mmCIF file of C-alpha atoms in Angstrom:
data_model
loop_
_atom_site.group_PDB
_atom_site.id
_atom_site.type_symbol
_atom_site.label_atom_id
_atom_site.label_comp_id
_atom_site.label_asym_id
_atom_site.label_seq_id
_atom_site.Cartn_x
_atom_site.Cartn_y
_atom_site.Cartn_z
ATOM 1 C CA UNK A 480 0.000 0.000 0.000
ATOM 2 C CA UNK A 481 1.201 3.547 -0.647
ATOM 3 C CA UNK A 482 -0.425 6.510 0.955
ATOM 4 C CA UNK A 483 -2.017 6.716 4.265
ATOM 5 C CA UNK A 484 -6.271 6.549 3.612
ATOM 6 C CA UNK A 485 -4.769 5.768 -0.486
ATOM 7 C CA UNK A 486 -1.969 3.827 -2.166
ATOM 8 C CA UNK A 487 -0.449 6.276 -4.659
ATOM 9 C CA UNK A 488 2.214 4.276 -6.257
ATOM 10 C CA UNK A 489 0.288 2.281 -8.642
ATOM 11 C CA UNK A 490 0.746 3.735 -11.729
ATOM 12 C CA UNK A 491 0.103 7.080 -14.145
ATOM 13 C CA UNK A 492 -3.548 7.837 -12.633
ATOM 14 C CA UNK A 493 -2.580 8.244 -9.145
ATOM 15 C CA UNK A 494 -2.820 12.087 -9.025
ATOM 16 C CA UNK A 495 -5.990 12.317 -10.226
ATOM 17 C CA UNK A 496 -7.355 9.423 -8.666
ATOM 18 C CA UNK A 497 -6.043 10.912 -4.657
ATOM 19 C CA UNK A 498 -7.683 14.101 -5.815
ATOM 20 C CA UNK A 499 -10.849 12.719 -6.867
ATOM 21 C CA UNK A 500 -11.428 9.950 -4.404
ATOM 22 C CA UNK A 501 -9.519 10.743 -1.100
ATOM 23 C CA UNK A 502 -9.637 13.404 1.208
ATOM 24 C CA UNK A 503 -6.528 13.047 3.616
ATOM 25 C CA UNK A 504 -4.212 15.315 5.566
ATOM 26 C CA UNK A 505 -1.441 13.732 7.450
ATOM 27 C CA UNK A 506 1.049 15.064 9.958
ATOM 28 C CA UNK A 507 4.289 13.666 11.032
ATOM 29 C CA UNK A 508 4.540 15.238 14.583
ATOM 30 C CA UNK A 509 1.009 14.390 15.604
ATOM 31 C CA UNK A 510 0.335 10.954 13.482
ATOM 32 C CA UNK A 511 -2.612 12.196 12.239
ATOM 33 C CA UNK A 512 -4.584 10.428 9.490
ATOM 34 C CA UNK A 513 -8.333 12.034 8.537
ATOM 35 C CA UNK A 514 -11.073 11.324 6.196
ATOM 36 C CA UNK A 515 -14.504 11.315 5.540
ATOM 37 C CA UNK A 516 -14.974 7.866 7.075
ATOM 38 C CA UNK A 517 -18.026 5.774 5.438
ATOM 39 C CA UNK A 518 -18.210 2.613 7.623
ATOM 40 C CA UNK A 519 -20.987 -0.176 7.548
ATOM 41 C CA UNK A 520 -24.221 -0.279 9.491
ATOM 42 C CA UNK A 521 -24.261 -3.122 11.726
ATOM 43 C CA UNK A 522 -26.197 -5.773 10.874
ATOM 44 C CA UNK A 523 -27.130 -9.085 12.020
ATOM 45 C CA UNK A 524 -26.281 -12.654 11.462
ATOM 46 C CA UNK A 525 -26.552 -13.335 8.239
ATOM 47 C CA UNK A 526 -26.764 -17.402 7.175
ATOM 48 C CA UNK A 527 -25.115 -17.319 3.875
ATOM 49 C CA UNK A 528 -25.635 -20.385 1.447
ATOM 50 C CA UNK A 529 -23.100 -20.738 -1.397
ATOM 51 C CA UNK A 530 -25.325 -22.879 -2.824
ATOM 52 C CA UNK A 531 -27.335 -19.885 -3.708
ATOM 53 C CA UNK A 532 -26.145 -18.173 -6.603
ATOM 54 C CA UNK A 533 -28.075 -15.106 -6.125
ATOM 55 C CA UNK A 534 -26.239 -12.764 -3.714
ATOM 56 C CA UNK A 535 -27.938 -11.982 -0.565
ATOM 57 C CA UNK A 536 -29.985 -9.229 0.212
ATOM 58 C CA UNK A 537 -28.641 -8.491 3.930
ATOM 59 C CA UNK A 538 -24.763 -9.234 2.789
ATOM 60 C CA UNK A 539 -23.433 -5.699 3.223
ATOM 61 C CA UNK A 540 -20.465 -6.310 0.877
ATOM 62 C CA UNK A 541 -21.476 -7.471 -2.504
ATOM 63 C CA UNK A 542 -18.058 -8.891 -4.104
ATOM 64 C CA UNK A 543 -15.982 -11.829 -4.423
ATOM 65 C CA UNK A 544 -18.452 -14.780 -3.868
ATOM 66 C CA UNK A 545 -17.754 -18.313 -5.701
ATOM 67 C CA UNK A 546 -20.659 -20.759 -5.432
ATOM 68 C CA UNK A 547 -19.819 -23.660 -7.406
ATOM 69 C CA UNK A 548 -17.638 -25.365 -5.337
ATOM 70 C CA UNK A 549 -17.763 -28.831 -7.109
ATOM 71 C CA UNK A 550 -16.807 -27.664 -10.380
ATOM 72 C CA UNK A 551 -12.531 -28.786 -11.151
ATOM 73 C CA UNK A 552 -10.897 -25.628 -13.149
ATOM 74 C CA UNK A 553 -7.788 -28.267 -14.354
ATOM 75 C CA UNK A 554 -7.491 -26.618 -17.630
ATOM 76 C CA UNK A 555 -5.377 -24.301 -15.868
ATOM 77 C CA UNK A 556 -1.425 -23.708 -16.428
ATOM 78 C CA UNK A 557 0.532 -22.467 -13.520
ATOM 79 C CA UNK A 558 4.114 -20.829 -13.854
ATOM 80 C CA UNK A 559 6.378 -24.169 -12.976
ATOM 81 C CA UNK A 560 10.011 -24.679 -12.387
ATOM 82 C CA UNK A 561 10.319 -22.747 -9.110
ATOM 83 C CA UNK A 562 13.341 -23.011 -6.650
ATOM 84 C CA UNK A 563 13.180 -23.836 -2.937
ATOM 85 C CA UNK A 564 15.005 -20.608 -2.335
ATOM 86 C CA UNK A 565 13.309 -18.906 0.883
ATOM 87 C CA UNK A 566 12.208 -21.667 2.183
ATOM 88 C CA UNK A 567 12.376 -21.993 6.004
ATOM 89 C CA UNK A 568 10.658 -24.824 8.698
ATOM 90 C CA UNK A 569 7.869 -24.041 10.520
ATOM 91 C CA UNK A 570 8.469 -27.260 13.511
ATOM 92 C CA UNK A 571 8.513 -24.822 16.334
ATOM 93 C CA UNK A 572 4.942 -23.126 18.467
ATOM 94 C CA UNK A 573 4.865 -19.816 16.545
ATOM 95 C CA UNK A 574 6.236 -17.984 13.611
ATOM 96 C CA UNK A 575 5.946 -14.544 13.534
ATOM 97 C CA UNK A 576 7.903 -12.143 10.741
ATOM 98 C CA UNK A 577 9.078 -9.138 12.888
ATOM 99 C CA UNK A 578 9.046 -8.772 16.640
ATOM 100 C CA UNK A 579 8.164 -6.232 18.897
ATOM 101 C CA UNK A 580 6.963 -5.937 22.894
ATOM 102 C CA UNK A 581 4.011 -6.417 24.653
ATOM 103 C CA UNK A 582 2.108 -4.142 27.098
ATOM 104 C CA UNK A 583 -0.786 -4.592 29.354
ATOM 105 C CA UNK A 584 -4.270 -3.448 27.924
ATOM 106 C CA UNK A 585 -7.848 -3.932 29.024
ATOM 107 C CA UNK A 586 -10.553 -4.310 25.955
ATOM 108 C CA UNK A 587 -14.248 -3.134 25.444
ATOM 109 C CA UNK A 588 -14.740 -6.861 23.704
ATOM 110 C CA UNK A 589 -17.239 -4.988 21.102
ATOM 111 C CA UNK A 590 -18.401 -6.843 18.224
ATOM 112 C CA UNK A 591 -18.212 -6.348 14.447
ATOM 113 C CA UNK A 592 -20.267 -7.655 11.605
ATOM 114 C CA UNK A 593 -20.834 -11.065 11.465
ATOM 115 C CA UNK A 594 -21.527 -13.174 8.783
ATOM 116 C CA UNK A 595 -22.069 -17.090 9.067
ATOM 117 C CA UNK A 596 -21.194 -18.772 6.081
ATOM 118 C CA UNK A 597 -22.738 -22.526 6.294
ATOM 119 C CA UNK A 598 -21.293 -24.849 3.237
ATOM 120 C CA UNK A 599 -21.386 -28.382 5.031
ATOM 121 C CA UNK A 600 -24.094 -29.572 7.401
ATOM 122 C CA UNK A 601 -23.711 -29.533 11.589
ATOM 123 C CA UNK A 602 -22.813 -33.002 11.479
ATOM 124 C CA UNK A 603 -19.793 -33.034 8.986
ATOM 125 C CA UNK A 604 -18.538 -29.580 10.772
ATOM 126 C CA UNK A 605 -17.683 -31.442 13.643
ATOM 127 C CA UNK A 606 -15.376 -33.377 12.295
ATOM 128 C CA UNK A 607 -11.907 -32.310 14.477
ATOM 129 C CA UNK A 608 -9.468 -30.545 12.152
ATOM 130 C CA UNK A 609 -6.165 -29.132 12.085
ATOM 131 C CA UNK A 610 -3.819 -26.586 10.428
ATOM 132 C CA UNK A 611 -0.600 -27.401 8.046
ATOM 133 C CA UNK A 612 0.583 -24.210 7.460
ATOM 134 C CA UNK A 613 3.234 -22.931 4.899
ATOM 135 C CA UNK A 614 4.183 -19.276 4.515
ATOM 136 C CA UNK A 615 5.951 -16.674 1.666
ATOM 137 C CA UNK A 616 6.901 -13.575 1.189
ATOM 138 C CA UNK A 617 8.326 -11.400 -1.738
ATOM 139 C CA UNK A 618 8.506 -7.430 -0.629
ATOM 140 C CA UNK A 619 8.020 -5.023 -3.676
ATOM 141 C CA UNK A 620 11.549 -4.951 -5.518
ATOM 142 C CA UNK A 621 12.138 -1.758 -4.281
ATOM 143 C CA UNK A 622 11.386 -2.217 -0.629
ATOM 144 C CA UNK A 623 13.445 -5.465 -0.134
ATOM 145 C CA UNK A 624 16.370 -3.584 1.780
ATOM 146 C CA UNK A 625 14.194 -2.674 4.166
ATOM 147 C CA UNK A 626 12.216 -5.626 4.751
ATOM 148 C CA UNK A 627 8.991 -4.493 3.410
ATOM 149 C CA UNK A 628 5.659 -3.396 4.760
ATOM 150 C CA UNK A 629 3.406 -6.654 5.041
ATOM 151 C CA UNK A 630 3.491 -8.802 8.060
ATOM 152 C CA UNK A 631 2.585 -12.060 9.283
ATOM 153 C CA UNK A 632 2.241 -14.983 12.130
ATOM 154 C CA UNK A 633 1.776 -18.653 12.354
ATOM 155 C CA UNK A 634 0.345 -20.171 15.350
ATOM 156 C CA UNK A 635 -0.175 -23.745 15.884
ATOM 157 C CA UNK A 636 -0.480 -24.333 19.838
ATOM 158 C CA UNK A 637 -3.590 -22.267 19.122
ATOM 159 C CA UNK A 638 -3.995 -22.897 15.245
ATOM 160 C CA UNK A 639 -4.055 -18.947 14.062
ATOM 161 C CA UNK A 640 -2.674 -17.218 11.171
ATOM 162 C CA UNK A 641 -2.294 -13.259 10.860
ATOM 163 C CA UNK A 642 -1.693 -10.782 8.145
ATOM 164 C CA UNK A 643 -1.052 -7.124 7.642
ATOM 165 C CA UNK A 644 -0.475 -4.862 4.808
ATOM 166 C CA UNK A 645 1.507 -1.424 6.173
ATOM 167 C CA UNK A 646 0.489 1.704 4.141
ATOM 168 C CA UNK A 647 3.621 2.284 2.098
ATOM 169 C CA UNK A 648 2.715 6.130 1.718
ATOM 170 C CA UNK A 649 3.920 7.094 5.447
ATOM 171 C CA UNK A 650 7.527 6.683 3.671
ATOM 172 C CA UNK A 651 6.930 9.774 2.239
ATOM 173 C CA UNK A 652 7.055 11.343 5.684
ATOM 174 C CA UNK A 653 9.907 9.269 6.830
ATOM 175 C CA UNK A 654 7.885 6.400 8.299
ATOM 176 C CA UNK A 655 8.082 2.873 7.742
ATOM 177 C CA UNK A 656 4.635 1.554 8.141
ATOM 178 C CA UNK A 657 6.058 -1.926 8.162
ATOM 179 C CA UNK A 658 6.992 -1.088 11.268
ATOM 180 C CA UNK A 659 3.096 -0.676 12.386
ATOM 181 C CA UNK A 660 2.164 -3.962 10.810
ATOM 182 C CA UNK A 661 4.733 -5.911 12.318
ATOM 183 C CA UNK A 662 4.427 -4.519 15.613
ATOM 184 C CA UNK A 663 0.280 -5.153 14.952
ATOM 185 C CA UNK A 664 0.842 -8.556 13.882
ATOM 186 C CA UNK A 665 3.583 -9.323 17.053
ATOM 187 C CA UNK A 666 1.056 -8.215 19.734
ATOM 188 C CA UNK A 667 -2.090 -10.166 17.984
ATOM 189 C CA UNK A 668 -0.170 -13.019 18.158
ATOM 190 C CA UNK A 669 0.775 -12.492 21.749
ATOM 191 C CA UNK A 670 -3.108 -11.754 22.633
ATOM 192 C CA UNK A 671 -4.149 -14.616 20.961
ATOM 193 C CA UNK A 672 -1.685 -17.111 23.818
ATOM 194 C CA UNK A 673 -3.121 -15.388 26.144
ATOM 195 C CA UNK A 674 -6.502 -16.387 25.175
ATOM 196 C CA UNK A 675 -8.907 -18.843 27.486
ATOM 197 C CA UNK A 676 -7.917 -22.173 25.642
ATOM 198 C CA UNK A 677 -10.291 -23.434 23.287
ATOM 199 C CA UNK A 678 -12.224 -20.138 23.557
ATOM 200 C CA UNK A 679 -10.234 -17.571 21.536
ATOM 201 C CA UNK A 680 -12.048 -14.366 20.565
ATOM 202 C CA UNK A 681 -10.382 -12.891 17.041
ATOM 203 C CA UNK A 682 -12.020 -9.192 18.415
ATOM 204 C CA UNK A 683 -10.894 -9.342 21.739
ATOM 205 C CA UNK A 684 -7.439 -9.989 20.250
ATOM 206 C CA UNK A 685 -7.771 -7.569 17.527
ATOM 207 C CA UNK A 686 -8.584 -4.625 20.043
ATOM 208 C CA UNK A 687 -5.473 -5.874 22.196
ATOM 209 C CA UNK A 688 -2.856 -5.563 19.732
ATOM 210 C CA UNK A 689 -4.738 -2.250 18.123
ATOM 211 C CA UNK A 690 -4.336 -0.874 21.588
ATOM 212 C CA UNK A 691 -0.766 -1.944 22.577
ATOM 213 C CA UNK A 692 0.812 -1.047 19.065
ATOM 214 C CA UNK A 693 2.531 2.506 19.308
ATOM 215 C CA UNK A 694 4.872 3.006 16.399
ATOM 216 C CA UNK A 695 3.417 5.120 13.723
ATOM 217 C CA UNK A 696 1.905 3.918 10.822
ATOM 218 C CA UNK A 697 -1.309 2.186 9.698
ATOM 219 C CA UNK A 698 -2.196 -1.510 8.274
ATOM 220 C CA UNK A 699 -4.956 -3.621 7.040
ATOM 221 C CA UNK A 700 -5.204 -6.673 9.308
ATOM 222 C CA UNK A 701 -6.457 -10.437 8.834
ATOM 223 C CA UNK A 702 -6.829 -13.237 11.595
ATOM 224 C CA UNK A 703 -8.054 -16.878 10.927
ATOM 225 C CA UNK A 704 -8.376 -19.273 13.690
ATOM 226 C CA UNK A 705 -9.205 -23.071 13.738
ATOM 227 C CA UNK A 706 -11.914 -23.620 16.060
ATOM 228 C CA UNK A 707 -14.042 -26.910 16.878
ATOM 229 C CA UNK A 708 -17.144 -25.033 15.222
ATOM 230 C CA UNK A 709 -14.390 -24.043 11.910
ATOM 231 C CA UNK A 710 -12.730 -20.935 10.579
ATOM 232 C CA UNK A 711 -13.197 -18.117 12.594
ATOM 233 C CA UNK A 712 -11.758 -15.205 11.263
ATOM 234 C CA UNK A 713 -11.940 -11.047 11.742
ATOM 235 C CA UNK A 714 -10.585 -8.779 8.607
ATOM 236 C CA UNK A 715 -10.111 -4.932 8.557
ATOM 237 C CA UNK A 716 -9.562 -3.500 4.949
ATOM 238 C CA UNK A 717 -8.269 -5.510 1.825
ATOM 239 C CA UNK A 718 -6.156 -8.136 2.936
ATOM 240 C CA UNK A 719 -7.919 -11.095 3.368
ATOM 241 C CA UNK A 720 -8.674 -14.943 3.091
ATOM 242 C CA UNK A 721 -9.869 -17.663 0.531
ATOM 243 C CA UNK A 722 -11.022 -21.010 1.348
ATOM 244 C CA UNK A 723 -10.613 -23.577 -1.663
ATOM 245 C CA UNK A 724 -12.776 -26.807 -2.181
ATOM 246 C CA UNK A 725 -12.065 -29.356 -4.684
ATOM 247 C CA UNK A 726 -10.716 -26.690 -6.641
ATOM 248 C CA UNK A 727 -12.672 -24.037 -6.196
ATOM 249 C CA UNK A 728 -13.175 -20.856 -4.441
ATOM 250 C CA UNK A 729 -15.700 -21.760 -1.749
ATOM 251 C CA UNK A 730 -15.662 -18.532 -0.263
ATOM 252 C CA UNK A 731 -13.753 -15.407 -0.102
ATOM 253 C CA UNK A 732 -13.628 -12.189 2.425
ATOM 254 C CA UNK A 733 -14.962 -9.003 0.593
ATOM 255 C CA UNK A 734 -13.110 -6.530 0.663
ATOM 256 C CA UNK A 735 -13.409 -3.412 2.946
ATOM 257 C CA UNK A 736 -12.700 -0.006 0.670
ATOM 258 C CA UNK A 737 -14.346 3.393 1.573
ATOM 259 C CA UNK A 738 -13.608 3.702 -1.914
ATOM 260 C CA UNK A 739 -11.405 2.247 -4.933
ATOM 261 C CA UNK A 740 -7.839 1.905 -3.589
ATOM 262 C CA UNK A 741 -8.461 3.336 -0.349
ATOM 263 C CA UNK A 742 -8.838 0.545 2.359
ATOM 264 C CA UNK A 743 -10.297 0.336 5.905
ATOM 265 C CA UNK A 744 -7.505 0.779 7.865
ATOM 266 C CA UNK A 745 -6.338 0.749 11.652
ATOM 267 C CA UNK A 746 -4.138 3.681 12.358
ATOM 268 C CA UNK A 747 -1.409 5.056 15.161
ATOM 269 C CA UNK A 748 -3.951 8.530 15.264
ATOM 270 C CA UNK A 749 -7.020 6.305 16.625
ATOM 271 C CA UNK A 750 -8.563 8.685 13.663
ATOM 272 C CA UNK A 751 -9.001 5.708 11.298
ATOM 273 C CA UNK A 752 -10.921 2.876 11.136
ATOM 274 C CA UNK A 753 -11.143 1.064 14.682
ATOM 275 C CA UNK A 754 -11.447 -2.920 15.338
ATOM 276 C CA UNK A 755 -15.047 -2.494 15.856
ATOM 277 C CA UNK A 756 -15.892 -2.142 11.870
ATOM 278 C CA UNK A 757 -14.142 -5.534 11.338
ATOM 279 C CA UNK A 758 -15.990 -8.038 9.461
ATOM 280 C CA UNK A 759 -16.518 -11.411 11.491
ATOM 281 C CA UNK A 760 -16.999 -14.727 9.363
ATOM 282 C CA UNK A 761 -17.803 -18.541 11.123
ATOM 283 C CA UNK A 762 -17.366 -21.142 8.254
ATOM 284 C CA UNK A 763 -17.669 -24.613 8.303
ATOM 285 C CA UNK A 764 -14.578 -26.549 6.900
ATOM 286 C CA UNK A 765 -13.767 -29.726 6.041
ATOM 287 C CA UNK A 766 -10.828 -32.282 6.004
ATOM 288 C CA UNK A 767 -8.829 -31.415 2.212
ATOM 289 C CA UNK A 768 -9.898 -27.960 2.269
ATOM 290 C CA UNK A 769 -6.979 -25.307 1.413
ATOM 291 C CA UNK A 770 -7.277 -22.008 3.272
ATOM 292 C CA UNK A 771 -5.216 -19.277 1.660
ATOM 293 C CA UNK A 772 -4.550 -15.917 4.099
ATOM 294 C CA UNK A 773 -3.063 -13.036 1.933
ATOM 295 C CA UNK A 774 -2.107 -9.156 1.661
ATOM 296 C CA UNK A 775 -3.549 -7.399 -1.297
ATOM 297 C CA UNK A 776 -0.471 -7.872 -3.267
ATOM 298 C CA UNK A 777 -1.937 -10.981 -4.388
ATOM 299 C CA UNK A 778 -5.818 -10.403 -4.788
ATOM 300 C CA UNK A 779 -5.204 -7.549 -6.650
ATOM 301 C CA UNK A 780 -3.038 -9.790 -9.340
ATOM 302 C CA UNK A 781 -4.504 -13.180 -9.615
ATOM 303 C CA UNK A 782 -8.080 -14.051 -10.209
ATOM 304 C CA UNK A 783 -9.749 -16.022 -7.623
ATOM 305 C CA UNK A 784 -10.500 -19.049 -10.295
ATOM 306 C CA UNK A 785 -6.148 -19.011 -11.194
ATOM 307 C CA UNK A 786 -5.547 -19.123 -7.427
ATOM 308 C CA UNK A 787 -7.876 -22.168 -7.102
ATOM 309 C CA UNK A 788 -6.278 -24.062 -9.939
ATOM 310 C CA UNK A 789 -2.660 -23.145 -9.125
ATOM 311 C CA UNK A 790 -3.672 -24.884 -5.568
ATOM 312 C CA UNK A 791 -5.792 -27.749 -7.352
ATOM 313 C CA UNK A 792 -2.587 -28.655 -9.161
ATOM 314 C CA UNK A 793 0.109 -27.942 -6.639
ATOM 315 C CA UNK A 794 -1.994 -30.753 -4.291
ATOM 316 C CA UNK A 795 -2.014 -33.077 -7.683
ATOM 317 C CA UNK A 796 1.562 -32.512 -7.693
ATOM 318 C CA UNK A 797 2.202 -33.482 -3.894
ATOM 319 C CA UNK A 798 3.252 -30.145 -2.864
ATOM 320 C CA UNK A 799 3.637 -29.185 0.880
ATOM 321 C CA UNK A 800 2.056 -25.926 1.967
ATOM 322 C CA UNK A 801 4.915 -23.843 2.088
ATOM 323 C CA UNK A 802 5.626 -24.352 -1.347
ATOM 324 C CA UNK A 803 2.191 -23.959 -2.999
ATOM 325 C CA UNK A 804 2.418 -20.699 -1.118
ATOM 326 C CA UNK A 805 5.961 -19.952 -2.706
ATOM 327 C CA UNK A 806 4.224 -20.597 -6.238
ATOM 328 C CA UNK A 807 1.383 -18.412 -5.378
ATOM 329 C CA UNK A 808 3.231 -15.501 -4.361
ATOM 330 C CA UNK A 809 6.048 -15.727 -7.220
ATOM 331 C CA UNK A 810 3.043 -15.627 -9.930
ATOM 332 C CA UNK A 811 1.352 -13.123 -8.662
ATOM 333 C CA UNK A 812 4.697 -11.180 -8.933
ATOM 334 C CA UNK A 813 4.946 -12.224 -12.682
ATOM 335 C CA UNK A 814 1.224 -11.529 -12.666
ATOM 336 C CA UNK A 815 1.875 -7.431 -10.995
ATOM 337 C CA UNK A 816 5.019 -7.431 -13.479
ATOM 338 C CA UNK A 817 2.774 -7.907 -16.627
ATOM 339 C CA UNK A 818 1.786 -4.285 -18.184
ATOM 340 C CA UNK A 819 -0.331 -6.511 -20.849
ATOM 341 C CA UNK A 820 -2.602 -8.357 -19.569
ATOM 342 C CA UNK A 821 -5.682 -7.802 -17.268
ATOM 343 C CA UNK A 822 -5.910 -8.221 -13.491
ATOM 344 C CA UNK A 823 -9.092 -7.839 -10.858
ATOM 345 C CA UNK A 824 -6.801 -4.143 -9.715
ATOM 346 C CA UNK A 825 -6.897 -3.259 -13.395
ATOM 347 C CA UNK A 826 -10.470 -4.568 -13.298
ATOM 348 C CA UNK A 827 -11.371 -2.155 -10.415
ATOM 349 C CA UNK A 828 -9.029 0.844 -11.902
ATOM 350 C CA UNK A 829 -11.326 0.770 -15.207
ATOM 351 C CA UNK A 830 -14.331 0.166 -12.963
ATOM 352 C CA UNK A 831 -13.345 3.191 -11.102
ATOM 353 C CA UNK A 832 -13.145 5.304 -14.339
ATOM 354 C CA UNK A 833 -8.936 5.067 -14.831
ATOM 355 C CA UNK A 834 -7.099 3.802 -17.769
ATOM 356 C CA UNK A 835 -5.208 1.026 -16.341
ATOM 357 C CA UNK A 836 -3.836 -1.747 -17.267
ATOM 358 C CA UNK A 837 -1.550 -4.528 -16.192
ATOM 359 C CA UNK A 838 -1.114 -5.710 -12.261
ATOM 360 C CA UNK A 839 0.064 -3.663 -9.675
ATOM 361 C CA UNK A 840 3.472 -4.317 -7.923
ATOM 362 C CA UNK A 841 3.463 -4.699 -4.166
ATOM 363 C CA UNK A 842 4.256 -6.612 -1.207
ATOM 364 C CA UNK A 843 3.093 -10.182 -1.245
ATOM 365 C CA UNK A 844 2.065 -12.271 1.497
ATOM 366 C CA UNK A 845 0.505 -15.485 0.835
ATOM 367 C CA UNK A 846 0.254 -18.417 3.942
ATOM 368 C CA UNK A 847 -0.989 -21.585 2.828
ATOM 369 C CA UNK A 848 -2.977 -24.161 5.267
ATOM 370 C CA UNK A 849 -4.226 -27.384 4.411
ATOM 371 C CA UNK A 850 -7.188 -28.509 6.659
ATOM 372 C CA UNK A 851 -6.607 -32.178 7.750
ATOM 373 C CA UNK A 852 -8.291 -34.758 10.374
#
């Protein structure tokens, strides 16, 4: 991401695009971030069928839904002949890209939308699962000294995966918003051990880490956790998380804009979105099911029905988790590379009224978990 409340460094529209669509001030002394804020009315449960092809009425976000989950896509062609380079083992509790301290912090415990998504019946839910993960990450080319701005966690004692997406624009005021995310992602991961065992709350956690990270900055944020009722999960802005079924999208989080290119967003000012407008989801999941946790950087490049095959094939193939999320991540880099050909940003650009074309380079984050008995 680029600009704090925007991401500017996208391509030739940008100016006009921050002009027409934003309205942000920031200020380095005082970490202030302000806009005309648009969040969602809160609603209630919703029971979501993807059987139902028709979208449903009381779904706030209208985006990003795959219903046929049956349906094999194997007439697709993935980039092959990848190295291992980057690889590292994931044997010990936690992994967690970036550290920072933890502090004390009491929390409201408020509640965000929920939305129950029910694709197997009570009986099959209850099936006990478990979480192989596998984890990559390629910075943009030109952030790489520095590490980046996305961040991330694995948790298995408590089976728990987190991402965030730093604003990349704060750079421009001589702040590294990586240095938000990771400090984000380091305390959520710390809130969720401290969690009641078997009874972790994603918004409880959420508010802890929002509360206990000081460096300046701001950061989409994602957190899926294995339960014995199935994927809980809580996402702020446009990083988010796919579940794949037989080789197909089941379901994917919508994404959370206040308008094209500008994100939800939490922020060091407390002037930006807060944990309360996250969107909740409780999904039913089943053994062989592939859940994919990701920064923007590859949603914005790869089409949900590529990302399905590419993981369709890569299971054909034998591959471990880690590396199906290697050759996710390194395609959608190709993918952001490509001036010529189209991409769900470029999609959204033309959508939005801009002449754009191509993928759009950023940070990458893709974690890979196959679901097992």
């Amino acid at each position: 991401m680029a600009v704090c409340g925007s991401r500017t460094h996208i391509g030739h529209f940008v100016g006009n695009m921050t002009a027409r669509r934003l309205q942000c001030s920031l200020s380095v002394k005082s970490c202030t971030v302000s806009y005309n804020k648009r969040g969602f009315q809160n609603v209630s449960k919703a029971n979501i069928s993807l059987g139902n092809k028709g979208r449903p009425n009381n779904f706030m976000l209208y985006q990003y839904f795959t219903t046929n989950v049956a349906k094999r896509r194997t007439n697709l062609h993935p980039h092959k002949g990848f190295g291992l380079e980057g690889f590292h083992n994931l044997s010990h509790e936690c992994f967690f890209s970036g550290t920072a301290s933890a502090s004390n912090v009491s929390s409201d415990n408020s509640k965000g939308t929920e939305q129950v998504v029910d694709v197997v019946n009570s009986s099959e839910a209850k099936i006990p699962l478990q979480l192989d993960s596998g984890s990559f990450y390629l910075p943009h080319p030109a952030k790489a000294k520095t590490g980046g701005e996305d961040a991330h966690f694995i948790c298995t004692l408590t089976p728990a995966i987190g991402v965030a997406d730093g604003v990349g624009g704060w750079a421009d005021l001589g702040i590294d918003a990586g240095l938000y995310a990771r400090e984000l992602m380091s305390h959520s991961l710390s809130a969720i051990k401290d969690e009641p065992k078997g009874s972790v709350d994603l918004i409880r956690v959420l508010e802890k880490a929002y509360v206990r990270t000081k460096a300046k900055g701001s950061s989409t944020a994602c957190i899926v956790a294995l339960t014995e009722g199935g994927l809980y999960a809580v996402n702020l802005g446009d990083s988010g998380f796919m579940l794949v079924r037989n080789g197909c999208a089941a379901f994917k989080s919508p994404s959370q804009q206040h308008g094209f290119n500008f994100p939800y967003q939490l922020d060091c000012s407390n002037t930006g979105d807060s944990p309360s407008s996250t969107m909740v989801f409780k999904i039913t999941a089943l053994p062989g099911d592939v859940l994919i946790v990701s920064t923007d950087g590859l949603f914005d490049n790869l089409y949900d029905e590529y990302i399905s095959g590419v993981v369709f094939q890569a299971m054909e193939a034998g591959l471990g988790p880690q590396m199906t999320a290697q050759r996710i991540a390194e395609l959608a880099q190709l993918r952001a590379m490509d001036h010529t050909k189209s991409s769900p940003f470029s999609d959204g650009a033309r959508e939005a009224g801009f002449d754009y074309h191509g993928g759009k380079l950023d940070d990458i984050t893709v974690v890979v978990s196959y679901i097992t008995e």
